[in-house]
XYZ file of C-alpha atoms in Angstrom:
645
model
C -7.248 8.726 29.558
C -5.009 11.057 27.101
C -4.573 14.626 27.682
C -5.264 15.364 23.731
C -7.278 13.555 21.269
C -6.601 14.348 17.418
C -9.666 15.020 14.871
C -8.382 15.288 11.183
C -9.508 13.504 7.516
C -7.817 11.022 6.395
C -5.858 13.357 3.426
C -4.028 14.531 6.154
C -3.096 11.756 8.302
C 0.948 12.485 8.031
C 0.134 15.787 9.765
C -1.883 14.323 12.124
C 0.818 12.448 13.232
C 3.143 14.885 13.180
C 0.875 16.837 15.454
C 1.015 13.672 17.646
C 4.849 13.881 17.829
C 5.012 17.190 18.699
C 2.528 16.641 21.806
C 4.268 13.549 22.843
C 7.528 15.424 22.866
C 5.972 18.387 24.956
C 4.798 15.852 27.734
C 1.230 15.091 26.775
C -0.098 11.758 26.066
C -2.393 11.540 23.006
C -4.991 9.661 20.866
C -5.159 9.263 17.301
C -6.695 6.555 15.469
C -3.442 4.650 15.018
C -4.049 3.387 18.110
C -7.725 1.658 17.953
C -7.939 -2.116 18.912
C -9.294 -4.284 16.475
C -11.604 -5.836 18.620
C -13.595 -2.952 19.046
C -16.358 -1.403 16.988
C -14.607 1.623 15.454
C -17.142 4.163 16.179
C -17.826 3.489 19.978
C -13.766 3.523 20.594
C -13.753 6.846 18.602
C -16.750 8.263 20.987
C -14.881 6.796 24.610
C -12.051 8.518 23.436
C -13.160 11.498 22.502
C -15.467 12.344 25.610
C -12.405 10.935 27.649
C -10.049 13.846 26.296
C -8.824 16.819 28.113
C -8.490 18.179 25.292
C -9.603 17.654 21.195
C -7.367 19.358 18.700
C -9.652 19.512 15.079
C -7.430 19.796 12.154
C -9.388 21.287 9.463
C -9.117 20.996 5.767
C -11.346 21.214 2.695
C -11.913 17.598 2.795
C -12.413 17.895 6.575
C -15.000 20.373 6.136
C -16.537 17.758 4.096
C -16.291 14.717 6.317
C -19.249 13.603 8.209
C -16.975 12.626 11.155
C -14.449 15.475 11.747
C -17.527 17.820 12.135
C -19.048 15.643 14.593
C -15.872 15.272 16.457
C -15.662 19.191 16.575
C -19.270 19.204 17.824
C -18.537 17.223 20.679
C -15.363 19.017 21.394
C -16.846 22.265 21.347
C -20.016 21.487 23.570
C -17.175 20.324 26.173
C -15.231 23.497 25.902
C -12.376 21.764 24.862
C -12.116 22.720 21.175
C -8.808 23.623 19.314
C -8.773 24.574 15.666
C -5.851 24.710 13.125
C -6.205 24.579 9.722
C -3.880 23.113 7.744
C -4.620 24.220 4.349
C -6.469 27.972 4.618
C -10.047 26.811 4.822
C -11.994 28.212 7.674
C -14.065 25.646 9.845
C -17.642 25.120 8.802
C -20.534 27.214 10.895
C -20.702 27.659 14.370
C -16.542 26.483 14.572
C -15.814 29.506 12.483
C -16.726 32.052 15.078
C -13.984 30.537 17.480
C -9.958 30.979 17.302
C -8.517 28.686 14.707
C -4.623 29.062 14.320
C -4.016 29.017 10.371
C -0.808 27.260 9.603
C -1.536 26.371 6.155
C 1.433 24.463 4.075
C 2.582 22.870 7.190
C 4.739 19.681 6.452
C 5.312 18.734 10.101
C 7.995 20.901 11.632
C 7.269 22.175 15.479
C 8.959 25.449 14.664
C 5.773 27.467 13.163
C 4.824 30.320 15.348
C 1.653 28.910 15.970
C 2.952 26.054 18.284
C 3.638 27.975 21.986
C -0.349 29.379 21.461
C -1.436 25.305 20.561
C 0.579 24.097 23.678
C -0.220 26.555 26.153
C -4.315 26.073 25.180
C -3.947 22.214 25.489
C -1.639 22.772 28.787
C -4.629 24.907 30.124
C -7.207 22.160 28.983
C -4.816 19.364 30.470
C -4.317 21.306 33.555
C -0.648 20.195 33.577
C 2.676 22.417 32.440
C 4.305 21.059 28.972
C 7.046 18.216 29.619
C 5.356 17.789 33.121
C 3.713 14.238 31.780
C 5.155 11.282 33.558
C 3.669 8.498 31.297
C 5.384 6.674 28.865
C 4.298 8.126 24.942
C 2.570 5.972 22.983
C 3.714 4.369 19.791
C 2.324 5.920 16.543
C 1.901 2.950 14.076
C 4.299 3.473 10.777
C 4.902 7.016 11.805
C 8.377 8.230 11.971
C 9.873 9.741 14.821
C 11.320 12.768 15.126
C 14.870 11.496 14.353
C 13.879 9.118 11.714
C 14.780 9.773 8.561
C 13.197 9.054 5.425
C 14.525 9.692 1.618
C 13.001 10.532 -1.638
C 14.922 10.206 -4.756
C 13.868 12.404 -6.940
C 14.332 11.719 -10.979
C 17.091 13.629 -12.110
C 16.761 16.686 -14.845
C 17.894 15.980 -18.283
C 20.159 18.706 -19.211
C 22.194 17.159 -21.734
C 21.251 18.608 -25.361
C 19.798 15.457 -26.315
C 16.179 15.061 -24.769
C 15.697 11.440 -25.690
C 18.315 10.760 -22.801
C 15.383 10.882 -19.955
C 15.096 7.361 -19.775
C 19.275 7.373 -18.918
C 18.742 10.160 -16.254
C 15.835 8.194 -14.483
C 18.008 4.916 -14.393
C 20.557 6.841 -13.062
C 18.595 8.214 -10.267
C 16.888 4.783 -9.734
C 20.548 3.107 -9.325
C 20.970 5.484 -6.324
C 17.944 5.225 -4.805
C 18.451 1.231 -5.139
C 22.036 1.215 -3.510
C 20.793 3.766 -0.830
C 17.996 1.835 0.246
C 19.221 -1.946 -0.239
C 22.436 -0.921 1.836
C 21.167 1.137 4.718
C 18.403 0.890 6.952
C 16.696 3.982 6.124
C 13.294 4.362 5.024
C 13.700 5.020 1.097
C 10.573 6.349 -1.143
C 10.019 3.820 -3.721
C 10.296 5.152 -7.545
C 7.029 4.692 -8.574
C 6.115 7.609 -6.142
C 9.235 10.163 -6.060
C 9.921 9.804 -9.868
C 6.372 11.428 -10.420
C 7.847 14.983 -9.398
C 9.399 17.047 -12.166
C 10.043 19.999 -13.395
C 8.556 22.895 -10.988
C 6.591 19.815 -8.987
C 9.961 19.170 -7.348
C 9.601 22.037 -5.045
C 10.942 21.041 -1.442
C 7.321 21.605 0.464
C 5.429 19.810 -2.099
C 7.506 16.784 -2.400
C 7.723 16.490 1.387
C 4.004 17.281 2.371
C 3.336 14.843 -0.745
C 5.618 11.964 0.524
C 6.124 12.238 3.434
C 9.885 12.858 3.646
C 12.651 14.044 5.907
C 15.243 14.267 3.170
C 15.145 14.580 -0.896
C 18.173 13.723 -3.300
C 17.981 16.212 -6.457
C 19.530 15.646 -9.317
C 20.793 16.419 -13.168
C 22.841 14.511 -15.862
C 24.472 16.161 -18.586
C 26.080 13.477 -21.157
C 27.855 14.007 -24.104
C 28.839 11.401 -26.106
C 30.493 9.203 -23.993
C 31.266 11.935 -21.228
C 28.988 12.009 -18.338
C 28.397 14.740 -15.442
C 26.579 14.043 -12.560
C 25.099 17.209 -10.549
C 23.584 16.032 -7.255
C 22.242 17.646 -3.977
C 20.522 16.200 -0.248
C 17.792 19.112 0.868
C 16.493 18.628 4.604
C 12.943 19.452 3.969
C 12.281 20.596 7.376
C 14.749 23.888 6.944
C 14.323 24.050 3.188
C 18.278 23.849 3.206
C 21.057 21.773 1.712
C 22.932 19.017 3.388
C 25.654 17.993 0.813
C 25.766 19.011 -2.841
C 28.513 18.129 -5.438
C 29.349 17.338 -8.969
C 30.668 14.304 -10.220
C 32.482 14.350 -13.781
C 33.234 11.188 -15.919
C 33.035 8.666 -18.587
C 29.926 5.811 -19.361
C 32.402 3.431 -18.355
C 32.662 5.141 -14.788
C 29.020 5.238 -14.374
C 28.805 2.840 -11.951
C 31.248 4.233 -9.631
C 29.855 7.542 -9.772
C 26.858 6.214 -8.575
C 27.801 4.335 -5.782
C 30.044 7.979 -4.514
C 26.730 9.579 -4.686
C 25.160 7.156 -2.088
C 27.936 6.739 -0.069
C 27.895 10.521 0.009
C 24.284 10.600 0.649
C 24.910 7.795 3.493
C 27.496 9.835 5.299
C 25.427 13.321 5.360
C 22.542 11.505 7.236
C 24.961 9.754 9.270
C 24.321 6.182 8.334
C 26.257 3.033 7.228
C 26.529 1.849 3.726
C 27.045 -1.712 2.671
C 29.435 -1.981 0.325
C 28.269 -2.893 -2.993
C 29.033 -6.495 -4.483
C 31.659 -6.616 -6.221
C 31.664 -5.953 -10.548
C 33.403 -5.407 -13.147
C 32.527 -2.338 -14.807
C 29.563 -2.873 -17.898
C 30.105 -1.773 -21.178
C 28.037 1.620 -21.999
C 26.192 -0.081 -24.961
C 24.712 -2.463 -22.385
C 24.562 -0.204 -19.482
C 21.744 1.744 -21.782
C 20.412 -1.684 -22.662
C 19.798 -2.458 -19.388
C 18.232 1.340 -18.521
C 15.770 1.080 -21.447
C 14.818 -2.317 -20.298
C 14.076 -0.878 -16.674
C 12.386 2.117 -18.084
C 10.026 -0.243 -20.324
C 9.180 -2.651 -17.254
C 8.587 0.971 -14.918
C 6.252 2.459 -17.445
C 4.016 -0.842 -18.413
C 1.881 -2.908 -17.178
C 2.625 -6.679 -17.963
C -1.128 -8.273 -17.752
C -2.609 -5.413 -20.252
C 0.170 -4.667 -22.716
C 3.524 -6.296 -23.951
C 6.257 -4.151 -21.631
C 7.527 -7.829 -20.255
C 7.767 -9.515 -23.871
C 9.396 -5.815 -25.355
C 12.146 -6.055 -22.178
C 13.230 -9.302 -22.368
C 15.517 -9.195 -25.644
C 17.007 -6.404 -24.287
C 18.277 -8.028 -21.049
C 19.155 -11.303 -22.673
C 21.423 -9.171 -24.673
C 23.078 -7.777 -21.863
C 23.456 -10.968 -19.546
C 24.550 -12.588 -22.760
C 27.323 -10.069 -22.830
C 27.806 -9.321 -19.108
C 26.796 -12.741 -17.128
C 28.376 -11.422 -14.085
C 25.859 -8.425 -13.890
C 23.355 -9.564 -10.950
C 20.619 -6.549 -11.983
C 20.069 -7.484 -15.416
C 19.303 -11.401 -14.358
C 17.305 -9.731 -11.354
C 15.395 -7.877 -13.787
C 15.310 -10.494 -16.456
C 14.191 -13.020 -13.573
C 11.137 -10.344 -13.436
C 10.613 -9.939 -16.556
C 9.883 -13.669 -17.668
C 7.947 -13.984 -14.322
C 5.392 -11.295 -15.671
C 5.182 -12.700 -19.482
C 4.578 -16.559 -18.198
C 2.192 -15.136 -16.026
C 0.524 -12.487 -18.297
C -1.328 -14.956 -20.386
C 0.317 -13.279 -23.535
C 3.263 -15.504 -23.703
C 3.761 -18.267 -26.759
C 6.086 -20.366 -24.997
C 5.098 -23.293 -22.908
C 4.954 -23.257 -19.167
C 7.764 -25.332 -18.421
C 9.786 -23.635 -20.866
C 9.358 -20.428 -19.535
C 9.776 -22.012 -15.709
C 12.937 -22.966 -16.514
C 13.919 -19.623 -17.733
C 12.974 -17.530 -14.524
C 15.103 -20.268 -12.588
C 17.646 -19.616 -14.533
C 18.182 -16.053 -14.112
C 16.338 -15.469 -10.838
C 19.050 -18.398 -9.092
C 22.089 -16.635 -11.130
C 20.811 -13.502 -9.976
C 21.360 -14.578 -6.093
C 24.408 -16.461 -6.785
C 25.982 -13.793 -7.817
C 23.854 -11.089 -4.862
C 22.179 -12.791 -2.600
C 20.348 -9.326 -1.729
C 18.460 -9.411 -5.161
C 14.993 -9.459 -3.855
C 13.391 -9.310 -7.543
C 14.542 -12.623 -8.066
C 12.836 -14.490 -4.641
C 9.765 -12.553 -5.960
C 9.908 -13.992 -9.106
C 10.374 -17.312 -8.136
C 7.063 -17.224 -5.700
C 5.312 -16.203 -9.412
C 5.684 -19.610 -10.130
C 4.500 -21.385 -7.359
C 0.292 -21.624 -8.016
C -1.379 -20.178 -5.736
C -2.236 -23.535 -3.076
C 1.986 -23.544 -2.690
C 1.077 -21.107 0.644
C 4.610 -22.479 2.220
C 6.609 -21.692 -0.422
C 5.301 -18.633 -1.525
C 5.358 -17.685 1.797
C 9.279 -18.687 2.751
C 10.311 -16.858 -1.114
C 8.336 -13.980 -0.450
C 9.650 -13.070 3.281
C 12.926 -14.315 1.447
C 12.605 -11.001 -0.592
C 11.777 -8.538 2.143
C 14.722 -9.814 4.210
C 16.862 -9.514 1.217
C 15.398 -5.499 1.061
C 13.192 -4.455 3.504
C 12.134 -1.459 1.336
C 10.949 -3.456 -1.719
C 7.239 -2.324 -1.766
C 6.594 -5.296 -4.275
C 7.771 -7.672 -1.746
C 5.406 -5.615 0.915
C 2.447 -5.481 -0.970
C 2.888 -9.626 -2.437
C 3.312 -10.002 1.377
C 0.237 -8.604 2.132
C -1.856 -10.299 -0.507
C -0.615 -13.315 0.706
C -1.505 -12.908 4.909
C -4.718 -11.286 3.690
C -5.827 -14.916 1.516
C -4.762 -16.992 4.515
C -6.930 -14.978 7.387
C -4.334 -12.663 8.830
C -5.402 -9.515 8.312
C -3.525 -7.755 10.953
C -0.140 -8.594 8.817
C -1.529 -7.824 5.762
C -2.475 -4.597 6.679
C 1.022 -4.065 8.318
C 2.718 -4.741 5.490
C 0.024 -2.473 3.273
C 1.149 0.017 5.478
C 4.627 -0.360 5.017
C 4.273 -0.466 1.504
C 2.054 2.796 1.162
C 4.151 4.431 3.588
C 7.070 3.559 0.835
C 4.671 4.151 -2.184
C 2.391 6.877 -1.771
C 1.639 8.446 -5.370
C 0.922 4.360 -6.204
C -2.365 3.766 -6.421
C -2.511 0.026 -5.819
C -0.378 0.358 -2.447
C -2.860 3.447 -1.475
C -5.835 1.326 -2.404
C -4.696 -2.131 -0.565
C -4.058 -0.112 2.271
C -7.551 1.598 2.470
C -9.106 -1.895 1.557
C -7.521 -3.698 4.664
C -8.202 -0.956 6.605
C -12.094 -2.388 7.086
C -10.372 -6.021 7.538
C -9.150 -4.902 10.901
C -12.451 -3.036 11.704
C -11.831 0.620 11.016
C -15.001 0.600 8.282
C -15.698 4.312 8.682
C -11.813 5.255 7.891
C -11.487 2.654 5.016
C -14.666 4.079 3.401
C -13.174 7.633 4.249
C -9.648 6.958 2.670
C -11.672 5.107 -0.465
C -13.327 8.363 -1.048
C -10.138 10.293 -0.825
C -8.223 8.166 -3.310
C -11.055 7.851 -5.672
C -11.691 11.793 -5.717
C -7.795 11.481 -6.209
C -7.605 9.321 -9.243
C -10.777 10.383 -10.777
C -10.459 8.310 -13.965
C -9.349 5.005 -12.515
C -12.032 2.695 -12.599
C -10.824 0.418 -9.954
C -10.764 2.951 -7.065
C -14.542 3.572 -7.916
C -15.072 -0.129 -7.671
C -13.264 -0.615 -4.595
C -14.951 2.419 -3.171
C -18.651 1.230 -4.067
C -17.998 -2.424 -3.091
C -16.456 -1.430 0.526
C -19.455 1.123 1.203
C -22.038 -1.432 0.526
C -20.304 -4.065 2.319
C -19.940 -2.266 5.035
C -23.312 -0.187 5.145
C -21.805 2.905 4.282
C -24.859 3.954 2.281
C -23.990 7.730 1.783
C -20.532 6.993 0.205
C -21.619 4.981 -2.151
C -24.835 6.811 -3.429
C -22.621 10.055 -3.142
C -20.658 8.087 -6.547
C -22.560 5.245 -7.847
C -23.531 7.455 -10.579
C -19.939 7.967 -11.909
C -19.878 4.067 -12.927
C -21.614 5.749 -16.490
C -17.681 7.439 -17.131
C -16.302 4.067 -18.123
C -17.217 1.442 -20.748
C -16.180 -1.947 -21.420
C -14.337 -4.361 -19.348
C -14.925 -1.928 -16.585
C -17.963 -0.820 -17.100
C -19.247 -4.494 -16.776
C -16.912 -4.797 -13.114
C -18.953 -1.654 -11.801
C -22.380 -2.811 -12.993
C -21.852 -6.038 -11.244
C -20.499 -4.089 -8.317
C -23.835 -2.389 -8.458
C -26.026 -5.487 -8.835
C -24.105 -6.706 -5.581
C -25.031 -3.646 -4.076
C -28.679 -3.341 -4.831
C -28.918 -7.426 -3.472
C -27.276 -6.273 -0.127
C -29.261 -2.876 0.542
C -32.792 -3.734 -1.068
C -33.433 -6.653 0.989
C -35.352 -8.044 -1.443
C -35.704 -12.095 -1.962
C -36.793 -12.194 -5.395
C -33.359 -9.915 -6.286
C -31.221 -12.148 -3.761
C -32.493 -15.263 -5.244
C -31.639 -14.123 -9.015
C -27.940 -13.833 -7.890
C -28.212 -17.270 -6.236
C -29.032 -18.486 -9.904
C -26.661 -16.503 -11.182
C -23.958 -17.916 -9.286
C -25.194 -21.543 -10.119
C -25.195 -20.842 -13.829
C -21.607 -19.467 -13.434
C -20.600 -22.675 -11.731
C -22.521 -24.756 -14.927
C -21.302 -22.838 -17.119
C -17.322 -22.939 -16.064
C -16.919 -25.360 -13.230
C -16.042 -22.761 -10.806
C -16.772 -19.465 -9.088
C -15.308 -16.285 -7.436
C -14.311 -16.690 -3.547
C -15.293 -13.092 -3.380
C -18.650 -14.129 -4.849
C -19.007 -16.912 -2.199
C -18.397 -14.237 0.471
C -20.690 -11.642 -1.375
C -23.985 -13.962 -1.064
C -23.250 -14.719 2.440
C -23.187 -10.842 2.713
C -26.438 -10.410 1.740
C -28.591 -13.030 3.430
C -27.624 -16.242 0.918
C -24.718 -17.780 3.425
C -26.255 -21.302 2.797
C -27.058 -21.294 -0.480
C -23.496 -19.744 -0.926
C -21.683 -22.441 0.659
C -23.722 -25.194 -1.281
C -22.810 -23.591 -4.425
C -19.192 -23.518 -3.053
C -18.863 -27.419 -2.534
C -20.031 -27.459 -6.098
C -17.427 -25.561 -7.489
C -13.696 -27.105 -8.543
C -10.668 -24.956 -6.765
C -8.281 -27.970 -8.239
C -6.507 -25.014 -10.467
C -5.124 -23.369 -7.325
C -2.515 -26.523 -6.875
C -1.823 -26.577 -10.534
C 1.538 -24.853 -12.111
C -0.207 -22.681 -14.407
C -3.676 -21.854 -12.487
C -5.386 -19.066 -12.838
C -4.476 -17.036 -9.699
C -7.021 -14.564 -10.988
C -10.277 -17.109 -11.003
C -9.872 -16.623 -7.251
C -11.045 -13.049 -6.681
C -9.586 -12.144 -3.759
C -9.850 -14.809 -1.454
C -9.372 -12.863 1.820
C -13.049 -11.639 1.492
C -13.669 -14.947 3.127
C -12.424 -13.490 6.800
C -13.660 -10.271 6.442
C -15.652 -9.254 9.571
C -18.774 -8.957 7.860
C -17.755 -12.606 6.110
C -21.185 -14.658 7.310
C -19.899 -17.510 5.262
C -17.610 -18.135 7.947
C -20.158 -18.558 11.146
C -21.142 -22.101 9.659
C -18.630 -24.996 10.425
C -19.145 -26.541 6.653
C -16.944 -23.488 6.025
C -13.651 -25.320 7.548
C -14.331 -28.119 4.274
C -14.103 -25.315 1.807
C -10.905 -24.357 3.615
C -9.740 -27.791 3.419
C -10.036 -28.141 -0.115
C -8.517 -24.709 -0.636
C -5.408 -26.200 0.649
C -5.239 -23.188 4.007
C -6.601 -26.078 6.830
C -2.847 -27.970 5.646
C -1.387 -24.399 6.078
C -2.527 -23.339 9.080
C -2.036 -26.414 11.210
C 2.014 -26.881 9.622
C 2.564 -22.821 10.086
C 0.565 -23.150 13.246
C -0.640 -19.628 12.401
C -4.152 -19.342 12.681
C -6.771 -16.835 11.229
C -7.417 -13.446 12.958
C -10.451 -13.437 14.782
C -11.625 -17.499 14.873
C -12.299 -17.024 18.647
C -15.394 -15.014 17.816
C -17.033 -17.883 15.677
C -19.866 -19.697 17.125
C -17.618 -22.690 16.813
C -14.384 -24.800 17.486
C -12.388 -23.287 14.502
C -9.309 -25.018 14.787
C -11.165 -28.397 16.063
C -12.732 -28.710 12.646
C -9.956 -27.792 11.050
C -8.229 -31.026 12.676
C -11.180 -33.012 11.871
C -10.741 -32.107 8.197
C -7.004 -33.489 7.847
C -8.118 -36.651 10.002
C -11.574 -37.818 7.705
């Protein structure tokens, strides 16, 4: 039983957790929803645990106010007497919570020093009937959450103030070449670019970046160049007292730029009182194809390589510079990359063996000459297809040992243990990676998604609506949001936004509509709409010889799980083994072991397994699927029948 359990919405889980610290550290045990097992049903752990509380701390918001659960939390809570308010971000708690004592801390980015705290612990002492740092049980273990003496890093992008403006893309690369060395030679928790570069100008403010992120720590920054002279500006802000750590200025030429950089992290290392490798060894790069390189980076950053031509518009510029340079290990790492995403783009003119040959080539230079390169193992698992699970596996866990902050390895990590049934790794690693990546929407959104993997539908449909009412005009957090609510019965959610699939139009318009025919099949009950799709599906398979895994899984979903699997043995998955498949023909395959995955409860499943390649994975690995003790069958017997018929 914990002394204090910890209401909040789901925008302001890193405050909930800091909460959690500070409780732990005065002596009370505590639950938050970090802790729920996932062999539970969510919403009768969240009940238990609530009427089991001493005491129920509510942290109110405006998207708290508007959750259907927080309020119901409170309701409980209050009709206990054990209700404490604080509102994190000035809005009062809805009617009748408004008429008690909420403590207003709004702003707060974690820190136990607000003036509020004695009044919060001496209420939940009261309610605990125990004196602060009195508990003698062990504190739990919050999930992903830092501790107080865990540090993590942002680096921010640093100001252009040199008097030519078109240098931004020399000041980010700058910054990024920190952050890089920082976080590939020390063991701290670094904030990955894609998510600290997005603060500039006023945005950088210390309480916004660190309520935003996350953070312990922010490196701020400016370049001034001129001509071939260089000054480097940098400071390390503890965003807890708003104050500096280290600041200094660095003055030089383009051809020092490298050892400039590498003072600044060492610097950075030794004010947080950590170890940096040393960097491998280089000679120093020409400025010409030092800015080479940087534009190349800045290309690859800011595109997309399976909608535009960032890949194919990057290349020439890092053949240019290993051409000149073939000592450099991050222009092959990024080159390595870079050919990865054109042969797999689809846009590419070369063959496939041609353009095979080329990522080996300067993904292996790339780790013969740093072995720590993690691009390059990442790149390499690009060209495996997608029914290589053993290798892909070995080069992508290659690539997070390598750099253990590399949210692409994370997130390829998780893509792969969610297609192969083991959902409680992929959402680790989701968790990792969002943790590392939190402006990114496709680590937010693979986080939320495996969220209702492990169970937790109610808090995956709650962070879906967050991030969608976050990212407004991208189309694929509505789709996620509207295909998770109906999957999972979460009715209101999804009528609350089904209208906003009119915003968009083509390609993605068509993705929502079918999202909404899938929708109408599961809710409506209806036999004469369920049986269309069935068609559908076979007229799919006529028409191209294969179908959607996610498809398979959706007609199970609603009623079909039969019919689904017999259109299943009629489709080919042969393109999965084949060099240049079409990894995206599959559709997500880890829809297949969701818990709501019917498709599953029939032992014909196990053959579509088999010919998916996974019943040869999971018997060499001799890693198993989450959850195949709750089928109505022998899993892993028919799985050995399979590779013995």
């Amino acid at each position: 039983m914990a002394d204090v359990f910890i209401s909040y919405a789901r925008t302001t889980q890193e405050q909930a957790r800091a909460v959690a610290r500070i409780l732990v550290s005065a002596g009370f045990t505590i639950w938050i929803d970090d802790e729920l097992p996932s062999h539970r049903a969510f919403s009768n752990v969240i009940e238990e645990k609530l009427r089991e509380a001493k005491a129920v701390i509510v942290l109110w918001s405006s998207d708290a106010r508007a959750s259907r659960w927080v309020p119901a939390e409170a309701e409980i809570a209050h009709n206990k007497d054990k209700l404490i308010q604080i509102s994190l971000d000035g809005a009062l708690p809805p009617l009748p919570f408004n008429r008690l004592q909420c403590e207003m801390m709004p702003q707060w980015i974690g820190d136990a020093s607000h003036p509020s705290w004695p009044k919060i612990i001496s209420s939940v002492a009261e309610l605990a009937g125990k004196r602060a740092a009195e508990s003698d049980q062990q504190p739990i273990r919050l999930s992903s959450t830092p501790s107080a003496k865990e540090t993590m890093l942002a680096v921010l992008a640093f100001d252009n103030v040199s008097a030519d403006q078109e240098l931004d893309y020399f000041c980010d690369g700058v910054a990024e070449e920190i952050q890089r060395t920082v976080a590939r030679g020390t063991d701290l928790k670094v904030v990955a670019r894609t998510s600290s570069f997005q603060f500039r100008g006023a945005e950088k403010e210390t309480g916004n970046v660190a309520r935003a992120l996350g953070v312990s720590h922010l490196l701020d920054g400016s370049v001034r160049r001129g001509g071939e002279r260089i000054r480097i500006s940098a400071e390390l802000v503890d965003c807890s007292s708003h104050s500096s750590v280290w600041s200094d200025r660095f003055d030089g030429t383009l051809d020092d730029i490298f050892e400039l950089q590498e003072t600044i992290a060492e610097s950075v290392a030794q004010a947080l009182k950590v170890a940096l490798d040393p960097p491998v060894a280089a000679k120093p790069i020409g400025p010409l194809d030092y800015e080479r390189f940087l534009r190349a980076r800045a290309i690859l950053s800011g595109g997309d390589y399976v909608f535009d031509d960032s890949a194919i518009r990057a290349i020439p510029l890092l053949e240019a510079v290993t051409s000149a340079r073939a000592d450099f290990a991050p222009a092959w790492e990024l080159l390595a990359s870079a050919r990865a995403s054109e042969l797999r783009s689809g846009h590419t003119s070369q063959s496939y063996a041609e353009g095979r040959t080329a990522v080996i080539e300067a993904a292996e230079t790339a780790l013969s000459l740093d072995p720590k390169r993690s691009s390059a193992f990442v790149a390499l698992a690009m060209l495996e297809p997608w029914g290589a699970y053993t290798k892909r596996e070995a080069l992508l866990e290659d690539a997070l040992a390598a750099q253990p902050n590399d949210t692409v390895a994370l997130t390829e990590l998780s893509n792969f243990y969610w297609s192969v049934g083991r959902l409680r790794d992929a959402f680790a690693m989701a968790e990792r990676a969002y943790e590392l990546d939190p402006m990114m929407p496709s680590a937010a959104v693979l986080e939320a998604a495996l969220r209702a993997y492990i169970g937790d539908y109610q808090g995956s449909v709650s962070q879906h609506r967050q991030l969608y009412k976050r990212w407004p005009d991208n189309p694929g957090m509505l789709h996620h949001l509207l295909n998770i609510a109906a999957t999972t019965g979460e009715w209101d959610a999804y009528d609350e936004f089904i209208g906003d699939i009119d915003k968009f139009d083509g390609w993605q318009a068509a993705d929502l509509r079918a999202a909404k025919a899938y929708a109408e099949a599961v809710r409506n009950e209806d036999d004469a709409v369920r049986n269309h799709r069935i068609e559908r599906y076979n007229e799919v398979v006529e028409k191209t010889g294969t179908l959607p895994l996610n498809v398979i899984t959706g007609g199970g979903v609603f009623g079909r799980a039969e019919q689904a699997l017999d259109i299943a043995e009629k489709a080919s998955y042969d393109y999965i083994f084949e060099p240049e498949g079409d990894r995206a023909a599959l559709h997500f395959p880890g829809t297949m072991f969701g818990p709501w995955s019917t498709i599953k409860n029939y032992p014909r499943f196990v053959n579509l397994c088999a010919r998916l390649g996974l019943c040869d994975y999971w018997v060499s690995s001799g890693i198993w699927p989450d959850r195949i003790d709750e089928l109505p069958y022998d899993f892993k017997a028919e799985v050995h029948k399979t590779l013995t018929t």
